[in-house]
mmCIF file of C-alpha atoms in Angstrom:
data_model
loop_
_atom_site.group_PDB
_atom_site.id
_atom_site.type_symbol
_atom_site.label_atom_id
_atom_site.label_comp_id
_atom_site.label_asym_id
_atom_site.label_seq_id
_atom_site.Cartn_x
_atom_site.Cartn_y
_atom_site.Cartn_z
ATOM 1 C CA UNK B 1 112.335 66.317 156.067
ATOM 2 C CA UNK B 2 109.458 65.667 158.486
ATOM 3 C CA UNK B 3 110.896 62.596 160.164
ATOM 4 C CA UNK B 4 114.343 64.239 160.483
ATOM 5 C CA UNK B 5 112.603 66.954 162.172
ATOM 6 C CA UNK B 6 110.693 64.923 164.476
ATOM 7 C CA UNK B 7 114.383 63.211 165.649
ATOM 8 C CA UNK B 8 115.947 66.286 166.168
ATOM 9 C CA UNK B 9 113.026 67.478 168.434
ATOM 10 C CA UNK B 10 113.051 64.120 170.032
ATOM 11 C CA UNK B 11 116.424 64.364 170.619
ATOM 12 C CA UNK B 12 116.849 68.066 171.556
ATOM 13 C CA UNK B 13 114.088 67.033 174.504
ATOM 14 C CA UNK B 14 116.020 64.082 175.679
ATOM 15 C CA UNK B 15 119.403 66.191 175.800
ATOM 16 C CA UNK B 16 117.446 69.233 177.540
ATOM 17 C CA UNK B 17 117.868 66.915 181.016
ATOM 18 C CA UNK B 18 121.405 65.526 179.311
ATOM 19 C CA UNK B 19 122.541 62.733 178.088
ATOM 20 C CA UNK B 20 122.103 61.003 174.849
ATOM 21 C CA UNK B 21 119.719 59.093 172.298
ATOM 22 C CA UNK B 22 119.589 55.826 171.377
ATOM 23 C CA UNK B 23 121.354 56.407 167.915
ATOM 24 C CA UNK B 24 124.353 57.855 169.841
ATOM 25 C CA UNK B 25 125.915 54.667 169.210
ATOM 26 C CA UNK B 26 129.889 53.264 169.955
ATOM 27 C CA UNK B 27 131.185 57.038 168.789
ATOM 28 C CA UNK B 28 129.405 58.325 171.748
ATOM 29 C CA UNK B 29 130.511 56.097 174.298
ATOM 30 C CA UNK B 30 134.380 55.962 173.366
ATOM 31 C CA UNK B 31 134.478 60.192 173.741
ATOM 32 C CA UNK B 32 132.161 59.611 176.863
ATOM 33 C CA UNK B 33 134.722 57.247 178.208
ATOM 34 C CA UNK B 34 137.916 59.250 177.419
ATOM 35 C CA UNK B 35 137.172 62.863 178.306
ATOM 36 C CA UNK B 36 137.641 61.901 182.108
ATOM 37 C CA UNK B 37 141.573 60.732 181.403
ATOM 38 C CA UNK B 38 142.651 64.113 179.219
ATOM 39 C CA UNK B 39 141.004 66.316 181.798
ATOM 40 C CA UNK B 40 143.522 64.665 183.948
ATOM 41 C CA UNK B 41 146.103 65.425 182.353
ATOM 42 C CA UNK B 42 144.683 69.016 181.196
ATOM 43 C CA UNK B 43 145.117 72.440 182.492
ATOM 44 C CA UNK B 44 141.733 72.222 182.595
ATOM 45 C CA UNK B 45 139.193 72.090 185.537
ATOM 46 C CA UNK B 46 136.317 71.214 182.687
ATOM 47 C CA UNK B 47 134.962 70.301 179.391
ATOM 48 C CA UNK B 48 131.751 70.087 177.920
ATOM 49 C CA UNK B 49 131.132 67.845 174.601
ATOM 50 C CA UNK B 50 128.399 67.835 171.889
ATOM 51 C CA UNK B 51 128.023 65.398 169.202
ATOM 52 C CA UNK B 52 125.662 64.889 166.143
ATOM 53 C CA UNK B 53 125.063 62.106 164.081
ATOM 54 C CA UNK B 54 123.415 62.231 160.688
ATOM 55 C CA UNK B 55 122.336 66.017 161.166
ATOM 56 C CA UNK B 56 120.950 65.273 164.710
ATOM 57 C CA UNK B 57 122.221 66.250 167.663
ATOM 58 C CA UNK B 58 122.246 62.919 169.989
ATOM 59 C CA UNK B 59 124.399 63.503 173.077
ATOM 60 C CA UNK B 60 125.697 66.507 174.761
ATOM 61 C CA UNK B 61 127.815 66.542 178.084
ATOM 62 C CA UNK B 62 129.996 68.247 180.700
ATOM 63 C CA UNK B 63 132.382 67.054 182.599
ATOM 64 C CA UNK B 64 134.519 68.166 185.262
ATOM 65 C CA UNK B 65 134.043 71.600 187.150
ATOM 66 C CA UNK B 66 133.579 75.145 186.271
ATOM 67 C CA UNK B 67 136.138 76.514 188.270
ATOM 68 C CA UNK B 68 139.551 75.192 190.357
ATOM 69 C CA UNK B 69 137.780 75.041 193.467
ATOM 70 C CA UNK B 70 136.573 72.086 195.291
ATOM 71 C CA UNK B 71 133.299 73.294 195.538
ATOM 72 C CA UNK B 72 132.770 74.789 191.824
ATOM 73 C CA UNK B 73 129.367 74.177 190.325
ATOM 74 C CA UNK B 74 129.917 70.827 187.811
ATOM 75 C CA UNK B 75 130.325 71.587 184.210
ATOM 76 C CA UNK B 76 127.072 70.704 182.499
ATOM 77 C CA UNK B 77 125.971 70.556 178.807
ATOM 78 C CA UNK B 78 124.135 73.913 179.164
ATOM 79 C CA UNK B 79 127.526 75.233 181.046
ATOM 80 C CA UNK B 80 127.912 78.770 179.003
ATOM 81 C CA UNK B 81 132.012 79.264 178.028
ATOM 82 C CA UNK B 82 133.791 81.805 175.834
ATOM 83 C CA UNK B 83 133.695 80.373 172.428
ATOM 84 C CA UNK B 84 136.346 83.016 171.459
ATOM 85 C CA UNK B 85 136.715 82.610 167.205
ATOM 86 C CA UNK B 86 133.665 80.191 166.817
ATOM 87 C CA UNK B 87 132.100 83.243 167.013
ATOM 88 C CA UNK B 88 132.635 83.473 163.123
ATOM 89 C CA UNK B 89 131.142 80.808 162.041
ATOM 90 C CA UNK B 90 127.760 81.146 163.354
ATOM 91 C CA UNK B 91 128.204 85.861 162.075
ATOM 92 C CA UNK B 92 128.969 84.452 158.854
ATOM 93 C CA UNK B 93 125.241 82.490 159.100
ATOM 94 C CA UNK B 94 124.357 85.924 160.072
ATOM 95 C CA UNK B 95 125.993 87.755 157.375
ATOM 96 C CA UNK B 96 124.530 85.448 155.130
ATOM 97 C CA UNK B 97 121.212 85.999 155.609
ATOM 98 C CA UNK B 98 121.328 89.668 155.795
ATOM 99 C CA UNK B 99 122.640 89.290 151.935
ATOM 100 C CA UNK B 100 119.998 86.900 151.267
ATOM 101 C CA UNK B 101 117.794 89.957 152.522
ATOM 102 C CA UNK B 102 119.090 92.434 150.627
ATOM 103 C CA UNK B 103 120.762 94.578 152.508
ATOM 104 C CA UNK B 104 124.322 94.250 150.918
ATOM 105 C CA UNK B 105 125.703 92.314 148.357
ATOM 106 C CA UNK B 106 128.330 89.587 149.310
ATOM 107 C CA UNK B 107 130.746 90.883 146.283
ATOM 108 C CA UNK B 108 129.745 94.972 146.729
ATOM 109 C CA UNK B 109 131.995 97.169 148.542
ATOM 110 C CA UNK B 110 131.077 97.805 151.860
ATOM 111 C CA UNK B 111 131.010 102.211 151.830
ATOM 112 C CA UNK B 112 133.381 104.725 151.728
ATOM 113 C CA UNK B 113 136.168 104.498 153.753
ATOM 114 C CA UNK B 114 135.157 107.350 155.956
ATOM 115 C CA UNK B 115 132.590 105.492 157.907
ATOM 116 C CA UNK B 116 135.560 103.343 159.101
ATOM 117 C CA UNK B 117 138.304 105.328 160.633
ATOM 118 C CA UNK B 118 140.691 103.340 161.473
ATOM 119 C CA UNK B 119 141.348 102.396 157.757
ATOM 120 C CA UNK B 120 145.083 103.566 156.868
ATOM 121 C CA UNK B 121 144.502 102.428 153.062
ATOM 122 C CA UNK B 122 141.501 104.145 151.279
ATOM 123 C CA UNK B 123 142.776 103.076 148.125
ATOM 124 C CA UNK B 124 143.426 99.635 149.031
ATOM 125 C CA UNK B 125 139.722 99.223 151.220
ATOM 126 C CA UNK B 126 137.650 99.833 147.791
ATOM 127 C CA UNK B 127 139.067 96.887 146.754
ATOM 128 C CA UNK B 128 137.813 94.997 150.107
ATOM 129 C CA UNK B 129 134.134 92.910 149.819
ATOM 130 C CA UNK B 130 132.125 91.633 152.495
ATOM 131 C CA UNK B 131 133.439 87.721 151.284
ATOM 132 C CA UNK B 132 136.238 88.864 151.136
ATOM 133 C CA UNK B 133 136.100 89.521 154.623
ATOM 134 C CA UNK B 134 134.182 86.432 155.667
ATOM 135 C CA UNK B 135 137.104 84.144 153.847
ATOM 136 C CA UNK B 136 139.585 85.856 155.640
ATOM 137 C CA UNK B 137 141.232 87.372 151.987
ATOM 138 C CA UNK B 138 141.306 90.934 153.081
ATOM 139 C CA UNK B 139 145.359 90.829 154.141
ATOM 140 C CA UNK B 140 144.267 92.957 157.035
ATOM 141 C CA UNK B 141 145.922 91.507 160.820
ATOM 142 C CA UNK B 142 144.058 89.339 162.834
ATOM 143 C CA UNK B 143 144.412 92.231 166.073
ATOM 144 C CA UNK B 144 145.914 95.806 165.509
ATOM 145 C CA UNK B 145 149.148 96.105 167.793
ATOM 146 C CA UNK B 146 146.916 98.505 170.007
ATOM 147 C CA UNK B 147 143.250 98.051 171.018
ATOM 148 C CA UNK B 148 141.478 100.327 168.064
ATOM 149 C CA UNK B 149 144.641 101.248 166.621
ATOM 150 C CA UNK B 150 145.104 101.688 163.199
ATOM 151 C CA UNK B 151 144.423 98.754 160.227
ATOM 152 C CA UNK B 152 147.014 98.151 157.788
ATOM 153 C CA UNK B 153 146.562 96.447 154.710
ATOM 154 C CA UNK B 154 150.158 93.805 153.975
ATOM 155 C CA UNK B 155 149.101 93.205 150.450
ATOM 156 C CA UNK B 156 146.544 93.853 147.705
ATOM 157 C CA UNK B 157 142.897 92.919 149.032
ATOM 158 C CA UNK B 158 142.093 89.265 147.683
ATOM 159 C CA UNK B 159 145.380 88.354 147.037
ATOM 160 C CA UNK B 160 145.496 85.721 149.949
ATOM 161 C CA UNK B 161 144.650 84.109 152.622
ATOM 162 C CA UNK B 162 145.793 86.089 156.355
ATOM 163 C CA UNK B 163 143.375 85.495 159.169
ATOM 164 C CA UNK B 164 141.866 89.010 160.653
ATOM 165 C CA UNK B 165 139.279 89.523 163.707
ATOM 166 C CA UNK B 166 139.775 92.997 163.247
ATOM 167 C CA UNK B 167 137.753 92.493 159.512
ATOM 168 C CA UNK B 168 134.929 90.922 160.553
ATOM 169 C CA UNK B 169 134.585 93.602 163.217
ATOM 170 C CA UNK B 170 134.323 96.121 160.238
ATOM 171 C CA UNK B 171 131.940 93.605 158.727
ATOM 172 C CA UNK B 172 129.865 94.360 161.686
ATOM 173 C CA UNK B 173 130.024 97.421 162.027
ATOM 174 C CA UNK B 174 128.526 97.911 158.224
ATOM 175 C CA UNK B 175 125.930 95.883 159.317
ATOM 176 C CA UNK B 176 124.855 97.984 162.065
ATOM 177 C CA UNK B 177 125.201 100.768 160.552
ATOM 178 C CA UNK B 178 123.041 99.560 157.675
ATOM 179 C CA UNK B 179 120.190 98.274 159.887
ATOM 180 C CA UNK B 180 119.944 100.190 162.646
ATOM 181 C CA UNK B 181 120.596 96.941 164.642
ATOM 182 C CA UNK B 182 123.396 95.957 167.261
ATOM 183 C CA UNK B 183 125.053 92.412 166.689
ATOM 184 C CA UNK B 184 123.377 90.818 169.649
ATOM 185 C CA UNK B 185 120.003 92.400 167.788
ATOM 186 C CA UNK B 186 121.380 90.961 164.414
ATOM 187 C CA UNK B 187 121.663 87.379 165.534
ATOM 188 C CA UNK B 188 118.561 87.403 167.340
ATOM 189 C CA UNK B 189 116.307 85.832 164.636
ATOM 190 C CA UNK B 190 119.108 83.048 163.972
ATOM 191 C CA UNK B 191 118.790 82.532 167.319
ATOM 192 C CA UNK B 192 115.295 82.039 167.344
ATOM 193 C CA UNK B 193 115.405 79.897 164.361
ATOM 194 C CA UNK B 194 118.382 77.808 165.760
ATOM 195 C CA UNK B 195 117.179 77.498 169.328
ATOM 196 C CA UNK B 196 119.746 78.513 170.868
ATOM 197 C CA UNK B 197 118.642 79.946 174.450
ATOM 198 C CA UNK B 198 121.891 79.976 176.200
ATOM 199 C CA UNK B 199 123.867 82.626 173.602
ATOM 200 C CA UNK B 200 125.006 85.942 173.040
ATOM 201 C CA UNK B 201 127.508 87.839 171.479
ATOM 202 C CA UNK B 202 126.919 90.774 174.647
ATOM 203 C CA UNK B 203 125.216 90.469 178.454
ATOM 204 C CA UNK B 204 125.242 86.826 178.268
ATOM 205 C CA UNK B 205 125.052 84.086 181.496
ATOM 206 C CA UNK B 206 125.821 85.542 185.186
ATOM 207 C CA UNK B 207 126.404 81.978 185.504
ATOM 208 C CA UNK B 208 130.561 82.462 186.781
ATOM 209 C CA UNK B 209 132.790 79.977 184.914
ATOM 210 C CA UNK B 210 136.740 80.514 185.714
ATOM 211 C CA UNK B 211 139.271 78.904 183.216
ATOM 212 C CA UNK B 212 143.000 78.381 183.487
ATOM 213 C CA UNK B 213 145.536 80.539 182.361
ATOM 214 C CA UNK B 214 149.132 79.093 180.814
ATOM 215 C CA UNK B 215 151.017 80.396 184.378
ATOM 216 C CA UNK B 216 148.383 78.608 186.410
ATOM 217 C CA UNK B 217 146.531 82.035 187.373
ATOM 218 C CA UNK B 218 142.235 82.006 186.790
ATOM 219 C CA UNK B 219 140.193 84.357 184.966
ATOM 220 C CA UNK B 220 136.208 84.427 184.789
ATOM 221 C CA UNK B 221 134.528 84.266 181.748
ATOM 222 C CA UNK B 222 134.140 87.306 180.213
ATOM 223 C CA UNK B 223 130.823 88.692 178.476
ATOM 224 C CA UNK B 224 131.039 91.981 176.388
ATOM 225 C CA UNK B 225 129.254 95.107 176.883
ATOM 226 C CA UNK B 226 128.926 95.204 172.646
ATOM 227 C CA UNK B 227 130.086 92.272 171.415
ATOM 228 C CA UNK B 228 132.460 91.402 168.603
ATOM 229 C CA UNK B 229 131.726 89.078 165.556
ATOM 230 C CA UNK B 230 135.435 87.616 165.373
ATOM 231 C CA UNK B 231 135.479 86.835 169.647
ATOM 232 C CA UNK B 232 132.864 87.584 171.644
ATOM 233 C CA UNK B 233 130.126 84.510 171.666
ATOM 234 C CA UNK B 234 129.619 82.530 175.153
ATOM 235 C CA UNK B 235 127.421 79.689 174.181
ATOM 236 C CA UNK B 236 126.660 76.595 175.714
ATOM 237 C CA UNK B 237 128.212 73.244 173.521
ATOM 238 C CA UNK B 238 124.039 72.118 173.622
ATOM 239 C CA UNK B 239 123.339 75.199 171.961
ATOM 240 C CA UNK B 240 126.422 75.430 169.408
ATOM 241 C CA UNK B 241 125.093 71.977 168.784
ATOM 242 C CA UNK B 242 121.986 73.203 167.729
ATOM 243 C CA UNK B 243 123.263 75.810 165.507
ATOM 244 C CA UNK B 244 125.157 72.975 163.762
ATOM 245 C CA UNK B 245 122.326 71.024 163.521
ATOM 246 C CA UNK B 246 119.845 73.591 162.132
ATOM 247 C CA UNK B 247 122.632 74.288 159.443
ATOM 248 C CA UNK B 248 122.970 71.041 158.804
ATOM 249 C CA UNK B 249 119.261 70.242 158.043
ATOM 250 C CA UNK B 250 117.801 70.054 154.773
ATOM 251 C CA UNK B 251 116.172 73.687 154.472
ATOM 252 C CA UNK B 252 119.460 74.944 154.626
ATOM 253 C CA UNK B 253 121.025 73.680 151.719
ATOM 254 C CA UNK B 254 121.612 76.985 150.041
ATOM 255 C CA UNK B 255 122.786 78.542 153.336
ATOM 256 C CA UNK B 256 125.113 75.491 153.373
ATOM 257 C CA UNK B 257 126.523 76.282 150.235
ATOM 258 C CA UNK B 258 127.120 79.358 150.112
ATOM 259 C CA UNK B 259 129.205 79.246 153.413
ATOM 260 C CA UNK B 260 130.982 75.554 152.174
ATOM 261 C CA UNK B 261 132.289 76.941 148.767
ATOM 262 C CA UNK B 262 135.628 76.913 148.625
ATOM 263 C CA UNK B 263 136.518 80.757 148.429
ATOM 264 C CA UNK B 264 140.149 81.848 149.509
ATOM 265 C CA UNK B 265 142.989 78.892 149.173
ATOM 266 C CA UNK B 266 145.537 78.819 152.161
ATOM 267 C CA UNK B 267 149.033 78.385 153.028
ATOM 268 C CA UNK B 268 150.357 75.648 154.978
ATOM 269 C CA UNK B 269 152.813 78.252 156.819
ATOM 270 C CA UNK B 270 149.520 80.549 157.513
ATOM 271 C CA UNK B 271 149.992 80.105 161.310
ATOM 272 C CA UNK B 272 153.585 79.145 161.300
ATOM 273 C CA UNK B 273 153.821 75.883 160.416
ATOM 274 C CA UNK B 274 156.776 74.564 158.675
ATOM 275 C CA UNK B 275 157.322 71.915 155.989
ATOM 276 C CA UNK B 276 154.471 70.929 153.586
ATOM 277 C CA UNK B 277 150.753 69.428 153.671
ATOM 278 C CA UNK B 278 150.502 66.122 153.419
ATOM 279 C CA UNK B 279 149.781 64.964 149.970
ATOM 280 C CA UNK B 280 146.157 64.505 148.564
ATOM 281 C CA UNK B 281 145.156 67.189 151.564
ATOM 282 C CA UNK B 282 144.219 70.997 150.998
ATOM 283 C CA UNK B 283 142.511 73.642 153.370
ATOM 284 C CA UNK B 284 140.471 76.723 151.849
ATOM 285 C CA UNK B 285 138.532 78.997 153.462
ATOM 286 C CA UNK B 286 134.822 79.380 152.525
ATOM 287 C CA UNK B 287 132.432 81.743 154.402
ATOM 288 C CA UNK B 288 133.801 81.642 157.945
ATOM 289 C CA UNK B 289 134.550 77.900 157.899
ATOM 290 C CA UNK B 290 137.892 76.292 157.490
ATOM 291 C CA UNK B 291 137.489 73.457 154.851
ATOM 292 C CA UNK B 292 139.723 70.050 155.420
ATOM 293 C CA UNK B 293 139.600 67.691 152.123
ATOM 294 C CA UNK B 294 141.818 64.882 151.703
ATOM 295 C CA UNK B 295 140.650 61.927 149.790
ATOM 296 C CA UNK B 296 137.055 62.775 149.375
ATOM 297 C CA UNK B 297 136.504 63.138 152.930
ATOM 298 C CA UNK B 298 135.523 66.855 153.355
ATOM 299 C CA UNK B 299 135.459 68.279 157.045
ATOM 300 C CA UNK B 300 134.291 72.067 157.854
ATOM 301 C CA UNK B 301 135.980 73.409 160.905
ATOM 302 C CA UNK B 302 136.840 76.326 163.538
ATOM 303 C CA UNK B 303 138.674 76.374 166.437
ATOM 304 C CA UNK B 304 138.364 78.966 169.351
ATOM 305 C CA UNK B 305 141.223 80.350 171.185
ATOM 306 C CA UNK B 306 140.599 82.987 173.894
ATOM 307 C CA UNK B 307 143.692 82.000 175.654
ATOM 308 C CA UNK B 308 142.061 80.783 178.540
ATOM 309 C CA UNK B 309 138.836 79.404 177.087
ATOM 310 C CA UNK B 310 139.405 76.902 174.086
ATOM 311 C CA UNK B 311 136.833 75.141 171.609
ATOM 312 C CA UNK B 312 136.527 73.672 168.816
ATOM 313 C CA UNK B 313 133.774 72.001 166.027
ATOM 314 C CA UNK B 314 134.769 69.855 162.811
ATOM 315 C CA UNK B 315 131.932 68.653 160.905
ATOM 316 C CA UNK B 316 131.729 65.374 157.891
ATOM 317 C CA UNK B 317 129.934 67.727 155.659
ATOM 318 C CA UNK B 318 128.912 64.728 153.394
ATOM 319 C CA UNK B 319 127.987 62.381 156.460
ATOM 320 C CA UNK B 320 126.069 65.100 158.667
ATOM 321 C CA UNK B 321 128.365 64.409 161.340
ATOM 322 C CA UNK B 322 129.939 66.581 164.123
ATOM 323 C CA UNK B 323 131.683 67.150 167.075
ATOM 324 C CA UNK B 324 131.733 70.302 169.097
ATOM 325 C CA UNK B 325 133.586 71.005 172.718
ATOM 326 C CA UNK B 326 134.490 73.735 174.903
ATOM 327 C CA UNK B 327 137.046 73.883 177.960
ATOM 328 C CA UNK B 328 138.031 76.215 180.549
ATOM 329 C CA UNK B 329 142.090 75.370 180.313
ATOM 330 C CA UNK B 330 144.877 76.650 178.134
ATOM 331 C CA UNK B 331 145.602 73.563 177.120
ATOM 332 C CA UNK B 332 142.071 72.820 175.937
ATOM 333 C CA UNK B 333 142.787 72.343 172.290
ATOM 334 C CA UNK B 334 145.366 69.457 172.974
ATOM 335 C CA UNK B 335 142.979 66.703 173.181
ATOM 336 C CA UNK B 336 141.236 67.667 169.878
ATOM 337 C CA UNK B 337 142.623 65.017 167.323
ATOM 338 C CA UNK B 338 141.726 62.201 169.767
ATOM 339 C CA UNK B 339 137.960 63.700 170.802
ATOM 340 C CA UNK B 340 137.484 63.968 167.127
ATOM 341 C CA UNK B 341 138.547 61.212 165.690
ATOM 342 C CA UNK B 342 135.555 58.228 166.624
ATOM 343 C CA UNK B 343 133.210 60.486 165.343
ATOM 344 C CA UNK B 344 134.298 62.884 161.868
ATOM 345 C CA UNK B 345 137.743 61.113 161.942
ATOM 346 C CA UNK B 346 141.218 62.731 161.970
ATOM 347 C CA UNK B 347 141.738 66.189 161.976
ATOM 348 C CA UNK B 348 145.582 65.964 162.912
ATOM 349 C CA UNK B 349 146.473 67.696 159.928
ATOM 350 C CA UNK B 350 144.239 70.785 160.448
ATOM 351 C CA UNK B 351 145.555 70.660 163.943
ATOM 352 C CA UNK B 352 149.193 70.690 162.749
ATOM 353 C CA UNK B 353 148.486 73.449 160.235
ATOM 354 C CA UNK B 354 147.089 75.794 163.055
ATOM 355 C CA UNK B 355 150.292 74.577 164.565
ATOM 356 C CA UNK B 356 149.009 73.468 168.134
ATOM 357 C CA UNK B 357 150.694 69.863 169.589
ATOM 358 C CA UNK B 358 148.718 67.168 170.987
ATOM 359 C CA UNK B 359 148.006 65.122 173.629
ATOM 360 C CA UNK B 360 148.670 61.684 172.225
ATOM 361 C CA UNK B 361 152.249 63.357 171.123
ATOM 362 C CA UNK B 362 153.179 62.617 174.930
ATOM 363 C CA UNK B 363 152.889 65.725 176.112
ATOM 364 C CA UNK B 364 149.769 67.565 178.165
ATOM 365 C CA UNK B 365 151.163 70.839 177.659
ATOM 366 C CA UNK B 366 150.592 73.418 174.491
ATOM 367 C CA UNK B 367 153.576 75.482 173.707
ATOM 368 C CA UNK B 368 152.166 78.863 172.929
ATOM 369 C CA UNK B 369 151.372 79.104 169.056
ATOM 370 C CA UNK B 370 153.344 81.856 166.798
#
């Protein structure tokens, strides 16, 4: 424990200034080398790209610039983007330890249906638990069709898998309601523990980044007055490496499992996708981590999609490897098979599942997913 300890804190000081460690290695140095060719073909004016080896983070990078003007700042490792639905993983860590604490139980209800008002099912919310919620099993939509509208239930709570933002936000809101604390106050002591400086879930960098949209306009970055568990992290890809890292470290085995169990099986048509897995693969859901297994290999992932602002971290579970990366393009998400690949290995088939193309497919364009 000590002497992984002592590399990560070796390694976190080397990467503080950027670059890498010596036990980077060939993985490294083939994303290093390629990132430069698919922002070239990207939509993209930047990426930034973190990688750990073994459960320690040993190289973390930007590239390109922060905005599409000549004179935008460079992208750097401590560059802060939208991380849009990676946001989830690191609440679940969150909700996690609040059970751990005591203050709810992961299988309890979460209160009566009155504290939440834009429930349109009292019946059907009873039924709804806080994993529930966490393994996307709820059958609640991902976004009402208006800001704050009204949330409507499409089948019997637990019944299966349908991927909802708006449930974690009622996760939340539980959560502050039960201690007193906003979200930004919640993940504080992660944070802390984690080391991750350049994060928030509200208020975060006045740093400007601008990102890409699919019709060529620009956006900035956008940082939330409240924040939002399902959307609303900016983070650096040095600090999201950290988080991985700490999670990845020995004394958080039991954290580790209880977000890694398998809880909520999926559908291959979940995002649209038509035809059938590829045989010997499945994806389930545990506690806001997708998890990939296909002949032994097991791979935890998320994917971030704030239109604009794309990201994305897959992690070996068994090897302690991981890749995490941010861009400021629609069409950031393109390049991940071939960024993840040297170093947790392919990830096409998660990719095809959430139904986005790729850039080795010969094309450098995304059509929008259903």
């Amino acid at each position: 424990m000590a002497s992984r300890l002592g590399l990560l804190i070796a390694s976190v000081a080397m990467l503080a200034a950027g670059g890498c460690t010596d036990s980077a290695g060939p993985a490294v140095e083939t994303v290093e080398a390629a990132v430069p060719g698919y922002l070239e073909r990207l939509d993209a004016p930047g990426m930034a790209v973190a990688v750990i080896r073994n459960g320690e983070l040993v190289w973390a990078e930007g590239f390109g610039r922060t905005g599409v003007e000549a004179d935008s700042a460079p992208v750097t490792h401590r560059t802060v983007f939208e991380f849009a639905s990676l946001s989830k993983p690191v609440f679940a860590a969150i909700a996690a330890g609040q059970a751990q604490e005591g203050v709810y139980d992961l299988d309890g209800d979460l209160g009566p249906a009155s504290d939440f008002p834009r429930i349109a099912d009292a019946e059907a919310f009873a039924g709804v638990t806080p994993r529930m919620i966490l393994s996307h099993g709820t059958t609640l939509p991902n976004w009402a069709d208006e800001a704050g509208g009204p949330l409507e239930f499409s089948g019997t709570p637990g019944s299966r898998f349908r991927y909802s933002g708006e449930a974690y936000g009622l996760l939340q809101s539980m959560l502050e309601q039960r201690t007193g604390k906003s979200l930004e106050a919640l993940f504080a002591p992660l944070a802390a523990r984690a080391g991750m400086t350049d994060s928030h879930y509200a208020a975060g960098s006045a740093d400007p980044v601008m990102a890409v949209n699919r019709d060529g306009s620009v956006r900035p970055r956008r940082d939330a007055v409240d924040g939002h568990a399902a959307a609303s992290l900016t983070a650096s890809v040095f600090d999201y490496g950290r988080f991985v890292a700490w999670l990845l470290d020995d004394d958080q085995d039991d954290l580790r499992e209880t977000l890694f169990t398998p809880t909520q099986p999926v559908a291959w048509d979940a995002f649209g996708r038509e035809g059938e897995m590829s045989e010997g693969a499945g994806i389930d859901w545990g506690l806001g981590w997708g998890l990939y297994r296909e002949n032994g290999r097991r791979i935890a992932f998320h994917w971030g999609d704030n239109g604009a602002f794309k990201s994305f971290v897959a992690i070996d579970v068994d090897r302690r490897d991981a890749i995490i990366y941010a861009a400021n393009g629609w069409d950031g998400l393109c390049v991940a098979v071939p960024l993840a690949e040297p170093v947790v290995g392919d990830v096409g088939t998660i990719m095809d599942w959430l139904n986005y193309s790729r850039i080795d497919s010969g094309s450098p364009v995304c059509p929008d997913r259903e």
